[in-house]
mmCIF file of C-alpha atoms in Angstrom:
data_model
loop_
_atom_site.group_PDB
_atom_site.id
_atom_site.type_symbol
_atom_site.label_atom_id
_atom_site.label_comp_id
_atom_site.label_asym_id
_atom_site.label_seq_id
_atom_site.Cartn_x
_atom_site.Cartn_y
_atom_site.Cartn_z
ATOM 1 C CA UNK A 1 -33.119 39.551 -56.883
ATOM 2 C CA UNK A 2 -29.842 41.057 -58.696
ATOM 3 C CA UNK A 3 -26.891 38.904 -58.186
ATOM 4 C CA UNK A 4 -24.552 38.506 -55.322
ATOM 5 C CA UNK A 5 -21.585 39.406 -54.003
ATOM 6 C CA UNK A 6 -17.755 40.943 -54.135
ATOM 7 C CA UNK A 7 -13.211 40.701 -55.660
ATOM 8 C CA UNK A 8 -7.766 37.738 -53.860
ATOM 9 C CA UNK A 9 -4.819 39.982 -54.168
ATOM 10 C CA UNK A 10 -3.977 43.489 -53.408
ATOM 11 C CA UNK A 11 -6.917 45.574 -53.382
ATOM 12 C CA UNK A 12 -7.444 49.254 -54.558
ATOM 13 C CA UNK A 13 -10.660 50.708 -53.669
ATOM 14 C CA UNK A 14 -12.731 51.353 -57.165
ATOM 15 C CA UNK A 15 -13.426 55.079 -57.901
ATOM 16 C CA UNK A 16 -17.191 56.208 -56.461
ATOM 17 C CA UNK A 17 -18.992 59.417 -58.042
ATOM 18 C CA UNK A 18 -19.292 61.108 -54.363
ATOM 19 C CA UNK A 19 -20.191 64.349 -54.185
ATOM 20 C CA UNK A 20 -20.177 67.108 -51.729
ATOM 21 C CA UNK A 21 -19.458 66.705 -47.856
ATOM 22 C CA UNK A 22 -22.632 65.778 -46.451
ATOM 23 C CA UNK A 23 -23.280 62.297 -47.333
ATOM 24 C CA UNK A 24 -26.512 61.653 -46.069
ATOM 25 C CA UNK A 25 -28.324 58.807 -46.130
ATOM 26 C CA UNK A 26 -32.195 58.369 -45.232
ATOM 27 C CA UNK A 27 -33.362 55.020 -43.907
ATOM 28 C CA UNK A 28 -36.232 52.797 -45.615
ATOM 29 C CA UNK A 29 -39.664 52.208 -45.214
ATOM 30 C CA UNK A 30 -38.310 48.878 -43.745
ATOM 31 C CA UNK A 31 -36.328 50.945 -41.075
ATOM 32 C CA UNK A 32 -39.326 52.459 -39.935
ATOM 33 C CA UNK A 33 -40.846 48.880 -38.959
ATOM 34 C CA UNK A 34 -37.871 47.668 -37.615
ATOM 35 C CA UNK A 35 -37.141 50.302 -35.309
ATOM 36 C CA UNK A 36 -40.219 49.235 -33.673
ATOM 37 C CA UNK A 37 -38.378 45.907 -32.799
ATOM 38 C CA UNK A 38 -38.950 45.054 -29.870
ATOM 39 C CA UNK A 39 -36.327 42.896 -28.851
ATOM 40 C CA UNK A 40 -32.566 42.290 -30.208
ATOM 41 C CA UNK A 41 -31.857 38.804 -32.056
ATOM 42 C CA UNK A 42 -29.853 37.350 -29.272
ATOM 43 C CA UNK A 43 -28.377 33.726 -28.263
ATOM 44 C CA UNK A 44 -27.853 32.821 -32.216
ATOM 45 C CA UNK A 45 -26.256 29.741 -32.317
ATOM 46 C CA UNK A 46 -23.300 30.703 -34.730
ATOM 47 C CA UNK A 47 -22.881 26.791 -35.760
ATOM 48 C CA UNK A 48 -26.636 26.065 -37.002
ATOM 49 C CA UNK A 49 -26.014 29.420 -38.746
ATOM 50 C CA UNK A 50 -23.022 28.066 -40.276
ATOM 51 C CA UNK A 51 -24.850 24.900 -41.183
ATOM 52 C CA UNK A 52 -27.605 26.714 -43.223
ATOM 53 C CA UNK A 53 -25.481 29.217 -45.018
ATOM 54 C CA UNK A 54 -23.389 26.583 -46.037
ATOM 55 C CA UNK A 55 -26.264 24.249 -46.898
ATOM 56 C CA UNK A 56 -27.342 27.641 -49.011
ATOM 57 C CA UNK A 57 -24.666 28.215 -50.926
ATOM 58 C CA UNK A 58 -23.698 24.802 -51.533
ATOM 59 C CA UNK A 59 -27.247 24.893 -53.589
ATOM 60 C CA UNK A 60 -30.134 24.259 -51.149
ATOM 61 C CA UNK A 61 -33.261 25.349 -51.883
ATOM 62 C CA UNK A 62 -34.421 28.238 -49.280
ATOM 63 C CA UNK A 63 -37.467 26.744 -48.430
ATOM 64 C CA UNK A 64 -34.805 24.392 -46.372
ATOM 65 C CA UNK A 65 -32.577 27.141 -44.925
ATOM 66 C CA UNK A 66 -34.096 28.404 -41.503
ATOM 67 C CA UNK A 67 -32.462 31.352 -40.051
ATOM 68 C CA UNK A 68 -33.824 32.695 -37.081
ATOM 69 C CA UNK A 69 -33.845 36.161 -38.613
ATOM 70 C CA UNK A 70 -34.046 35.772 -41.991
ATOM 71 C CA UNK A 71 -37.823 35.587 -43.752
ATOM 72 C CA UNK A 72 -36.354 35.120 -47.156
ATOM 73 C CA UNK A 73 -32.552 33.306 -46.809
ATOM 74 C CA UNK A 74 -32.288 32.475 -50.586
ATOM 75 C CA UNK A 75 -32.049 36.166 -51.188
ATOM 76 C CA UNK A 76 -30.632 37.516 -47.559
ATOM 77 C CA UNK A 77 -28.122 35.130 -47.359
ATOM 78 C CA UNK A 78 -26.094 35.929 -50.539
ATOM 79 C CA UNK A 79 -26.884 39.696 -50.400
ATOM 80 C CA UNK A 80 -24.464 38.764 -46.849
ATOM 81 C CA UNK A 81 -21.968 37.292 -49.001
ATOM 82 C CA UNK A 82 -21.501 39.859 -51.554
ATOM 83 C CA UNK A 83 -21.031 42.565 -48.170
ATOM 84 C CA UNK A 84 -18.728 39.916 -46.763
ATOM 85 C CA UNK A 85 -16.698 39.671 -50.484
ATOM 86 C CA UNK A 86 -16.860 43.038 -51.207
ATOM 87 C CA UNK A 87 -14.892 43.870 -47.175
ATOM 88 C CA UNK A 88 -12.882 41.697 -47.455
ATOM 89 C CA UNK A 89 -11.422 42.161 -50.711
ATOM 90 C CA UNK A 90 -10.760 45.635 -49.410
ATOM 91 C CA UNK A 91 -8.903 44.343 -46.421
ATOM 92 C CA UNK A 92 -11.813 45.623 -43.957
ATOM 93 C CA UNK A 93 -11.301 44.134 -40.761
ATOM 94 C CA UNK A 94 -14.314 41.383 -39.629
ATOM 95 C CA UNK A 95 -15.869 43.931 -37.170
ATOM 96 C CA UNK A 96 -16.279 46.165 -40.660
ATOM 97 C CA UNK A 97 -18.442 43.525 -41.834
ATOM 98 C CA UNK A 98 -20.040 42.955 -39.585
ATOM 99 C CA UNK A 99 -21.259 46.276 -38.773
ATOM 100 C CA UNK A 100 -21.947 46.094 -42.836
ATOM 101 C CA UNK A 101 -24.400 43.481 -42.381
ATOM 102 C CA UNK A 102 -26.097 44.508 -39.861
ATOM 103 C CA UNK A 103 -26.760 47.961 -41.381
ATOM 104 C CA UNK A 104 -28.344 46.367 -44.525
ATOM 105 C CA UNK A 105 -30.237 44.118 -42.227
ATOM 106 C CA UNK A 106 -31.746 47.774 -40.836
ATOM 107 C CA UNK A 107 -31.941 49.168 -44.054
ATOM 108 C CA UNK A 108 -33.343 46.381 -45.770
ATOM 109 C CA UNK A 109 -33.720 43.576 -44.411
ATOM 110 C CA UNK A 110 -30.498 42.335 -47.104
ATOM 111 C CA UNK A 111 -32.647 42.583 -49.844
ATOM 112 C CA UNK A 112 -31.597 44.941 -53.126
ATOM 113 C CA UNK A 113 -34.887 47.239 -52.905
ATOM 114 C CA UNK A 114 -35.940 48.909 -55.700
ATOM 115 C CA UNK A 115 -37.364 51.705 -53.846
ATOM 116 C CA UNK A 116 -36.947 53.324 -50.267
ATOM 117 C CA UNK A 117 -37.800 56.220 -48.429
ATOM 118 C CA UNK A 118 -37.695 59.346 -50.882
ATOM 119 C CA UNK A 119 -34.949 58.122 -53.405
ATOM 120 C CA UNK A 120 -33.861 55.515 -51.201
ATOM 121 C CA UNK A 121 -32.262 52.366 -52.938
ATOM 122 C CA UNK A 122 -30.422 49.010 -52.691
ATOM 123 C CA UNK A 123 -28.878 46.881 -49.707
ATOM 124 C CA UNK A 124 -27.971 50.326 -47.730
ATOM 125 C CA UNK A 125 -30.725 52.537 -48.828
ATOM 126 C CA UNK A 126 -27.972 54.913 -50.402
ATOM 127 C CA UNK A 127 -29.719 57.593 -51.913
ATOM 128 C CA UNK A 128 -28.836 59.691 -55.575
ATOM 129 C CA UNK A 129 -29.922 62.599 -54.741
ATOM 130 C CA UNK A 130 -27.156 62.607 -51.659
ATOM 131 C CA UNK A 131 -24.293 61.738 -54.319
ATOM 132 C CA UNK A 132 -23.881 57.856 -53.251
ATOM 133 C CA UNK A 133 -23.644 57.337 -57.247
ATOM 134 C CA UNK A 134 -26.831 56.501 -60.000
ATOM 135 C CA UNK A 135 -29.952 54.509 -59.260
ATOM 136 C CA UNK A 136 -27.841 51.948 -61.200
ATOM 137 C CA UNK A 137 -25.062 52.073 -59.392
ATOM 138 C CA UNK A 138 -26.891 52.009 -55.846
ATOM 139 C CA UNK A 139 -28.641 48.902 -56.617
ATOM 140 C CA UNK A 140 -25.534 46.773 -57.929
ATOM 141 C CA UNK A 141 -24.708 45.186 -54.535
ATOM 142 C CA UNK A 142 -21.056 45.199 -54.963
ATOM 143 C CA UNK A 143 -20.801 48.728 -55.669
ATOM 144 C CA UNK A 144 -23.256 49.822 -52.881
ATOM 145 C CA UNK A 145 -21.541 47.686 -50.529
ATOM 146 C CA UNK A 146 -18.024 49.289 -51.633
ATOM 147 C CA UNK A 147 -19.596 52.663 -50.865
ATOM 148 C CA UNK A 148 -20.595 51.852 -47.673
ATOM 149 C CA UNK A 149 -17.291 50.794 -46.218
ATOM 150 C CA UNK A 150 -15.211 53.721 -48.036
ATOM 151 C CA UNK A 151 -17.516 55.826 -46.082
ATOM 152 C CA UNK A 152 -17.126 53.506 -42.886
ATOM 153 C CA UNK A 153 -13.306 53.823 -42.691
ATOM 154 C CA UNK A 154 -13.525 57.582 -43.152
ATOM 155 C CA UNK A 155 -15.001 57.378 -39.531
ATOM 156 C CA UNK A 156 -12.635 58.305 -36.823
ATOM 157 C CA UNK A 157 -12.452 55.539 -34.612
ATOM 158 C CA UNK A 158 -14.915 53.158 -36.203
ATOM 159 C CA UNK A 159 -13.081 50.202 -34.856
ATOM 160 C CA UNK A 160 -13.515 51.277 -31.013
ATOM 161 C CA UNK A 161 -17.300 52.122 -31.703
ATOM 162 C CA UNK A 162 -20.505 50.061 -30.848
ATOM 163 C CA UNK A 163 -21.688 48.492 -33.990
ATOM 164 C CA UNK A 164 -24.995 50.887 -33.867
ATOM 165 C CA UNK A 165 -22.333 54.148 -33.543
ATOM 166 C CA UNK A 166 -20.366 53.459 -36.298
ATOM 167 C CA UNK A 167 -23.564 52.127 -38.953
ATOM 168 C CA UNK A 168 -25.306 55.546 -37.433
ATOM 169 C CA UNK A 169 -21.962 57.628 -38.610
ATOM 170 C CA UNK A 170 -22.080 56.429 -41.506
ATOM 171 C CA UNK A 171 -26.069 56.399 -41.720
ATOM 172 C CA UNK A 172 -27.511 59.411 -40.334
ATOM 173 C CA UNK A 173 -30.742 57.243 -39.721
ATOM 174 C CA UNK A 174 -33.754 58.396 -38.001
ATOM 175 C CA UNK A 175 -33.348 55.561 -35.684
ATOM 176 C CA UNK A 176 -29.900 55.659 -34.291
ATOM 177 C CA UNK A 177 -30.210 52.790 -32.370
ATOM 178 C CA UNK A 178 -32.049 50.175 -34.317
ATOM 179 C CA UNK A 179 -28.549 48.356 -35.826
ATOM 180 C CA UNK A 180 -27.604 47.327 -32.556
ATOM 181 C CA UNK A 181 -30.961 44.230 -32.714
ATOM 182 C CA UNK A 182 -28.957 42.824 -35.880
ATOM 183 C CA UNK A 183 -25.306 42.792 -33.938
ATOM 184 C CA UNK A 184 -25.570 38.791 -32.606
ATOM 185 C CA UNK A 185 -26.823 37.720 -36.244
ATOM 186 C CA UNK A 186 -24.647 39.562 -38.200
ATOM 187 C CA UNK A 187 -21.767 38.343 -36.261
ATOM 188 C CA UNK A 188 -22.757 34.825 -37.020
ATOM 189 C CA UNK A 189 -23.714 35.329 -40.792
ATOM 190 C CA UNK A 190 -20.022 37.489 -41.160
ATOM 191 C CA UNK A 191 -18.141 34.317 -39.393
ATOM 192 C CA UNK A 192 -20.039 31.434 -41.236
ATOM 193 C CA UNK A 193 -19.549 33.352 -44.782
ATOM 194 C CA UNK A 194 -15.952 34.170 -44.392
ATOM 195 C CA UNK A 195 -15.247 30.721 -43.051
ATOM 196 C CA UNK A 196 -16.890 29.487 -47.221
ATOM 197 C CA UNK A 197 -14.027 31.730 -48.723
ATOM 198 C CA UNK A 198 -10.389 30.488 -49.131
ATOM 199 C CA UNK A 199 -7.481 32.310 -46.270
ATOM 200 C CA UNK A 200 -10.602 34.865 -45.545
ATOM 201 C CA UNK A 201 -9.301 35.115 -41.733
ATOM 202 C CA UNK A 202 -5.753 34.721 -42.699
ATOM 203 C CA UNK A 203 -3.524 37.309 -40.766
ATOM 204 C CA UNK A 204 -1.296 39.042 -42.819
ATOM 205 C CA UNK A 205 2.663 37.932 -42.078
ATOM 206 C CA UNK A 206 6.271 38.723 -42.863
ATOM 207 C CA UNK A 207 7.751 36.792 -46.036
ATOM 208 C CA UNK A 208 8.413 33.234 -45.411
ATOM 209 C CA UNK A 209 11.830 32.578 -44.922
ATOM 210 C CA UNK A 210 11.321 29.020 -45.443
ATOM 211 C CA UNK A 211 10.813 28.986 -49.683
ATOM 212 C CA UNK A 212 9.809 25.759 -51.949
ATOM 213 C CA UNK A 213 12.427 24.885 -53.690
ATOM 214 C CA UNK A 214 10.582 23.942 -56.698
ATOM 215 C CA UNK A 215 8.417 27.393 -56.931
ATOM 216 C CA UNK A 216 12.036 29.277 -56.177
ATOM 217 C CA UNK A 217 13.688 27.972 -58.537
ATOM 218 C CA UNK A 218 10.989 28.573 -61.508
ATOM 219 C CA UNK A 219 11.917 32.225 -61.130
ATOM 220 C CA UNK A 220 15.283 31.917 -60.988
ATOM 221 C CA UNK A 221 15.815 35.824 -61.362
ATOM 222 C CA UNK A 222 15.398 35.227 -65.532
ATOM 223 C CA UNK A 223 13.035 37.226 -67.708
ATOM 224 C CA UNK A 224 11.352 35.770 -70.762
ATOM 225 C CA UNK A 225 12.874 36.095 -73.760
ATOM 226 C CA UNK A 226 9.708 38.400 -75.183
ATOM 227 C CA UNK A 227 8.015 40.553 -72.246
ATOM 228 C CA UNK A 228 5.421 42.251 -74.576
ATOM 229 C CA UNK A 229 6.423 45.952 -75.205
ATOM 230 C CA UNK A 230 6.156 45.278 -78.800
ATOM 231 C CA UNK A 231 2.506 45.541 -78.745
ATOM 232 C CA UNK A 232 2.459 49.196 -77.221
ATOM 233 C CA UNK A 233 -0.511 50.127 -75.123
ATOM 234 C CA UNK A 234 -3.136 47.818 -74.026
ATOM 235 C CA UNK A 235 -6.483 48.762 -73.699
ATOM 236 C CA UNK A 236 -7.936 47.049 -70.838
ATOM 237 C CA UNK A 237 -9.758 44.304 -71.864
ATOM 238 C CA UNK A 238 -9.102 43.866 -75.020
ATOM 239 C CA UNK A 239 -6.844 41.961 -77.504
ATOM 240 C CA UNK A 240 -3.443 43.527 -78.976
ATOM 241 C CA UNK A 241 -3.366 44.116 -82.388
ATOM 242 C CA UNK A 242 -1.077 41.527 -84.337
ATOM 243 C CA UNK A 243 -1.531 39.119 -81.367
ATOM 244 C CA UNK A 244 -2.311 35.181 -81.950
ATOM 245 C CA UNK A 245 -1.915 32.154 -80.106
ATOM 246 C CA UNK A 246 0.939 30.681 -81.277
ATOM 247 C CA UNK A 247 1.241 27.951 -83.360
ATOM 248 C CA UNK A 248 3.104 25.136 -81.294
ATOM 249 C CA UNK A 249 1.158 25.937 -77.826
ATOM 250 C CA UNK A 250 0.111 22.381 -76.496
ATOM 251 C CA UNK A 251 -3.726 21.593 -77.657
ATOM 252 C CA UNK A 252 -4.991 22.111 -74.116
ATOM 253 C CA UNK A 253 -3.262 25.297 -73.451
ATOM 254 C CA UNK A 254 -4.973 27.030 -76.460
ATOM 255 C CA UNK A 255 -8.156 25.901 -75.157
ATOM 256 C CA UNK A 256 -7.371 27.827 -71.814
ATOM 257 C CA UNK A 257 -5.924 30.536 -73.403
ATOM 258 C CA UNK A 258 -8.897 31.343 -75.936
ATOM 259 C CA UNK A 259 -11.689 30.592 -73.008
ATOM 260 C CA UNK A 260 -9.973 32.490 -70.943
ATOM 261 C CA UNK A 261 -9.787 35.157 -73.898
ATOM 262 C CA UNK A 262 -13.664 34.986 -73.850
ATOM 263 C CA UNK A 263 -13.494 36.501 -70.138
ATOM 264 C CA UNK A 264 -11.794 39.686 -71.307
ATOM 265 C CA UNK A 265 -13.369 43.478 -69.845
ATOM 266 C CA UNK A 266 -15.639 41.140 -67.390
ATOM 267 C CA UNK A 267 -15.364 42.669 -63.792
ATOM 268 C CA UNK A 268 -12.740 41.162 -61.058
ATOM 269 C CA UNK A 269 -14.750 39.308 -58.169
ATOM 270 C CA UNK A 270 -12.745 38.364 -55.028
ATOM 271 C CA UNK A 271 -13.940 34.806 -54.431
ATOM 272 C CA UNK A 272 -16.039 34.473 -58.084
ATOM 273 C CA UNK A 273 -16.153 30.901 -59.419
ATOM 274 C CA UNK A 274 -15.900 32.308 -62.732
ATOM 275 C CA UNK A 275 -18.650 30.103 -64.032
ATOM 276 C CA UNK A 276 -20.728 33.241 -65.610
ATOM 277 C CA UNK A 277 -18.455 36.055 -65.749
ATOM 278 C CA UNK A 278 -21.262 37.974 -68.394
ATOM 279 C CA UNK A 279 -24.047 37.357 -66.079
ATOM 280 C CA UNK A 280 -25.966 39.316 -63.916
ATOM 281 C CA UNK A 281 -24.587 37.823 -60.266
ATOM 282 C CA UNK A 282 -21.163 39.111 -59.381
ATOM 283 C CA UNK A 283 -20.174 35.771 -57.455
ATOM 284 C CA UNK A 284 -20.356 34.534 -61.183
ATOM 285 C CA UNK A 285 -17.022 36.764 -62.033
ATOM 286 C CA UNK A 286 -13.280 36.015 -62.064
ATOM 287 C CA UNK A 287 -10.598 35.898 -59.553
ATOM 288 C CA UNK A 288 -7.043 35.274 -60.495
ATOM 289 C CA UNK A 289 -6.811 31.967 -59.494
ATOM 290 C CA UNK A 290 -10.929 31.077 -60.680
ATOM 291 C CA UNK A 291 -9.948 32.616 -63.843
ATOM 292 C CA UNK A 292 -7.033 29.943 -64.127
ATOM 293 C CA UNK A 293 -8.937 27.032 -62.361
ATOM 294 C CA UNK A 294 -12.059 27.599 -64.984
ATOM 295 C CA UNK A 295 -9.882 28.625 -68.354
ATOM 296 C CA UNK A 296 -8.155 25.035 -67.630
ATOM 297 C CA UNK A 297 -11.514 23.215 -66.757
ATOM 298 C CA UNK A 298 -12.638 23.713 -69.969
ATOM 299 C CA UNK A 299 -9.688 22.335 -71.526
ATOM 300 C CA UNK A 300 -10.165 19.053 -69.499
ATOM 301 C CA UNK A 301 -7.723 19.981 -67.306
ATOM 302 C CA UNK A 302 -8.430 19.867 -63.234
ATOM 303 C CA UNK A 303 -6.556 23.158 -61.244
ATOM 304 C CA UNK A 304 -7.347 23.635 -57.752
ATOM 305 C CA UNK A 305 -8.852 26.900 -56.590
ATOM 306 C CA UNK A 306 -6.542 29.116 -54.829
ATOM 307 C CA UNK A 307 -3.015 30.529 -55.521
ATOM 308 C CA UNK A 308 -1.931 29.096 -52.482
ATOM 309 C CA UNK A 309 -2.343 25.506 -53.644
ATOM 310 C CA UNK A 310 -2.026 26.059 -57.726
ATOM 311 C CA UNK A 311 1.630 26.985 -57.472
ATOM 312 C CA UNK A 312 2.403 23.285 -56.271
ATOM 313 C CA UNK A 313 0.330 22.127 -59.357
ATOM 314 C CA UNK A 314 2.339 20.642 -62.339
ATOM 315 C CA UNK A 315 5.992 21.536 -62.170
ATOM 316 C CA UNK A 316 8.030 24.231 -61.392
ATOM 317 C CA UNK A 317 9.931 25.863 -64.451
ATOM 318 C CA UNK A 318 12.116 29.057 -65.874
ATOM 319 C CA UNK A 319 10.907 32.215 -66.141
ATOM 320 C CA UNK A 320 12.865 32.048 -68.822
ATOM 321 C CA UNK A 321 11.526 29.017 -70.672
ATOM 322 C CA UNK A 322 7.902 29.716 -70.636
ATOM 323 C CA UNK A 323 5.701 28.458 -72.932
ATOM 324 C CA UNK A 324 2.010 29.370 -73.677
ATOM 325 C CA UNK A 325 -0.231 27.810 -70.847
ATOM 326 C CA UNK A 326 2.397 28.174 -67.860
ATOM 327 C CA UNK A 327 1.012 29.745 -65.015
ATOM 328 C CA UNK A 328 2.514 32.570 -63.627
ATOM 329 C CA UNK A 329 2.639 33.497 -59.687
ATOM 330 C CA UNK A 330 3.416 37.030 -58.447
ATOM 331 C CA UNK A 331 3.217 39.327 -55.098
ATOM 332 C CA UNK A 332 3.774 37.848 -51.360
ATOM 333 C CA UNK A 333 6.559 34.875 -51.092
ATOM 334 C CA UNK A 334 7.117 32.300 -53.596
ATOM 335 C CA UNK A 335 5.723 29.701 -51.301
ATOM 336 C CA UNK A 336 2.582 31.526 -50.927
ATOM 337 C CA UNK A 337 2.109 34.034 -53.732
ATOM 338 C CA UNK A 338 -1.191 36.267 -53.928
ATOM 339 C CA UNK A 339 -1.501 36.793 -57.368
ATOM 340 C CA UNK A 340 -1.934 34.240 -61.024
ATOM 341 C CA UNK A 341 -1.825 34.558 -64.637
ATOM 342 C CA UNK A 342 -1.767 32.261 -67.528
ATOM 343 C CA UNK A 343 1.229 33.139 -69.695
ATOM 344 C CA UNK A 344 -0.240 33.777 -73.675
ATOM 345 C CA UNK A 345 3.053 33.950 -75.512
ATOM 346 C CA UNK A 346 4.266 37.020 -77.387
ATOM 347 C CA UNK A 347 5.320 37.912 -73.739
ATOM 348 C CA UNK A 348 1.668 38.453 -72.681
ATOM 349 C CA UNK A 349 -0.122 37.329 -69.871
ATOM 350 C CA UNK A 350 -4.076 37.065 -69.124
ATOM 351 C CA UNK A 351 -5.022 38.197 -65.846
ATOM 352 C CA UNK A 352 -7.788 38.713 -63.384
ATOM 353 C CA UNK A 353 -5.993 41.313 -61.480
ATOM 354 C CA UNK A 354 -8.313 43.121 -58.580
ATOM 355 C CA UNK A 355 -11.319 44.973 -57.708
ATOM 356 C CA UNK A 356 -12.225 47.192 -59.830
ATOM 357 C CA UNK A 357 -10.265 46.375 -62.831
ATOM 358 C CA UNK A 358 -10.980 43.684 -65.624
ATOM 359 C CA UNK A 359 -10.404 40.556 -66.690
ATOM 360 C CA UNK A 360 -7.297 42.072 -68.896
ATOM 361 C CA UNK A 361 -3.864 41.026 -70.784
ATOM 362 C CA UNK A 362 -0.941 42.650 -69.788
ATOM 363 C CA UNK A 363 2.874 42.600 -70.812
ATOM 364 C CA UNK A 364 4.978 40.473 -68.825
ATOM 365 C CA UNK A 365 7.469 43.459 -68.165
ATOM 366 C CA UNK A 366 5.117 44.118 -65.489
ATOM 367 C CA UNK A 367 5.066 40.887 -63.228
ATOM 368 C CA UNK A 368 7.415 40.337 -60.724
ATOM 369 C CA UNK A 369 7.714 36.877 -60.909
ATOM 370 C CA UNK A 370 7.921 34.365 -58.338
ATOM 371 C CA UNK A 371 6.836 31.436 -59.878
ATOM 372 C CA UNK A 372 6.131 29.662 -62.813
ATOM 373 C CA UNK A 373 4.181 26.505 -63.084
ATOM 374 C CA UNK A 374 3.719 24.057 -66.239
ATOM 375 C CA UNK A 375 0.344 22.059 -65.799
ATOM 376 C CA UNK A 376 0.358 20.129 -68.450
#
């Protein structure tokens, strides 16, 4: 199996080589024997599936994950997550998903297939020839699943649709109604997934009036003294010319900085540990706030793993004192910002900033701060 899964933060949907207006899609071989189904999945019990996926991901073997469902969980199951990532990183509502899942589940069975009906690839069975991208593009999972919901919202009235309507609008299946026998399970694989990732089902609010006083005052409406224009252009992903870590940055900072340095052009994942951004499994890649939590592990340094809860970590200080190794908070509301860097000196800052782009370094000029934090 490829790897898994999808990118916190403001989301822009990544470019996809589309062509023409008729988008179709063929289903699999595997569509063929599951229209045959001959009854829907129904009365899942959403908390055993909870149990499993979570025994899953929290590193049981599959041969001790049993899905009613699922033949082969400890490849289905994070296929699900990376669909469940990838919507909502893209701010697709649950019923999205879930309508997501249970298409692949037609398609194939949530396993990234190497073949298909005709030209027929991936999680969705997207096909080439029918301008859903290259073979190598249809069978990343985080790409395919991207196409698949750019296409879904372009549906008019998705949201008021049976599950089956809107995965057949999308589709264009020879079996119209064979999504609807996945609808139960992917509802309960959709709800125990998001529940693994951090604010997944949070709703989306007006600013807090009520601001931390500590986080408020870190901004304190003060720019850096440097904020990085000196260094021209940066090419995503890569170093500045002329830059180094400066001399006097604390020990452990440098060791966060250059790891995190190391990360540079790997891909944004919404709810990545960061543990393997150069591997093959997507779930592997940074977030903003992995990218900090990992960069600072391996300086023997413990961050928690959200934004949420890192900008209470350490103390709050001036935007306009920063040193190399600060943290840096931006978008939403000082008490709960969306967004994290690590501040590099030389008015730079290391990022993971959303789907689609890189792991990158970009000039301070172009954060809005809210908060600063000093972990160490």
């Amino acid at each position: 199996m490829k790897g898994i899964a999808a990118g916190i933060g403001v989301v822009v949907l990544s470019p996809l080589l589309l062509a023409g207006t008729a988008m179709m899609m063929a289903s699999s071989s595997e569509a063929s024997t599951t229209a045959s189904f001959s009854g829907c999945l129904t009365g899942i019990d959403t908390a055993e599936v909870t149990r499993e996926v979570t025994k899953l991901l929290d590193g049981a073997s599959g041969k001790d994950v049993h899905i009613q469902g699922l033949d082969l969980p400890a490849e289905q199951i994070p296929n699900a997550q990376t669909i469940v990532a990838t919507g909502i990183s893209l701010d697709v509502p649950k019923k999205g998903q879930i309508i997501a899942i249970a298409t692949a589940m037609q398609e194939s069975r949530l396993r990234n297939l190497a073949s298909g009906d005709r030209d027929s690839l991936g999680l969705f069975q997207q096909r080439p020839s029918q301008g859903w991208g290259t073979a190598q593009q249809i069978r990343d999972p985080v790409y395919a699943s991207e196409a698949f919901y750019k296409h879904l919202l372009k549906v008019d009235g998705w949201q008021q649709m049976k599950v089956t309507q809107a995965a057949q609008a999308v589709q264009k299946s020879g079996y119209p109604d064979a999504y609807a026998q996945w609808e139960d399970l992917a509802t309960a694989l959709q709800k125990a997934i998001a529940a693994t990732f951090p604010n997944a089902d949070k709703d989306e609010t007006a600013k807090d009036p009520a601001k931390d006083k500590d986080t408020e005052s870190s901004a304190g409406g003060c720019a850096p003294d440097k904020d990085g224009t000196s260094f021209g252009r940066i090419p995503e992903g890569s170093v500045p010319k002329g830059y180094t870590i400066p001399k006097d940055a604390d020990p452990k900072a440098r060791k966060a900085i250059e790891w995190a340095m190391h990360q540079l052009g790997t891909q944004y994942q919404w709810g990545g540990s960061c543990t393997d951004s150069h591997g093959p499994d997507p779930m592997g890649r940074c977030d903003c706030s992995s990218l900090m939590q990992q960069a600072y592990a391996h300086a023997g340094v413990h961050l928690t793993r959200t934004t949420y809860t890192q900008v209470n970590e350490g103390k709050a200080v001036s935007a306009k004192n920063l040193k190399p190794g600060d943290l840096i908070f931006s978008r939403g509301t000082t008490a709960r910002p969306e967004h994290v860097g690590m501040y590099m000196g030389e008015g730079l800052v290391i990022e993971a900033p959303r789907t689609s782009k890189p792991v990158r370094i970009t000039p301070i000029k172009d954060w809005d701060i809210l908060a600063v934090r000093r972990v160490l």
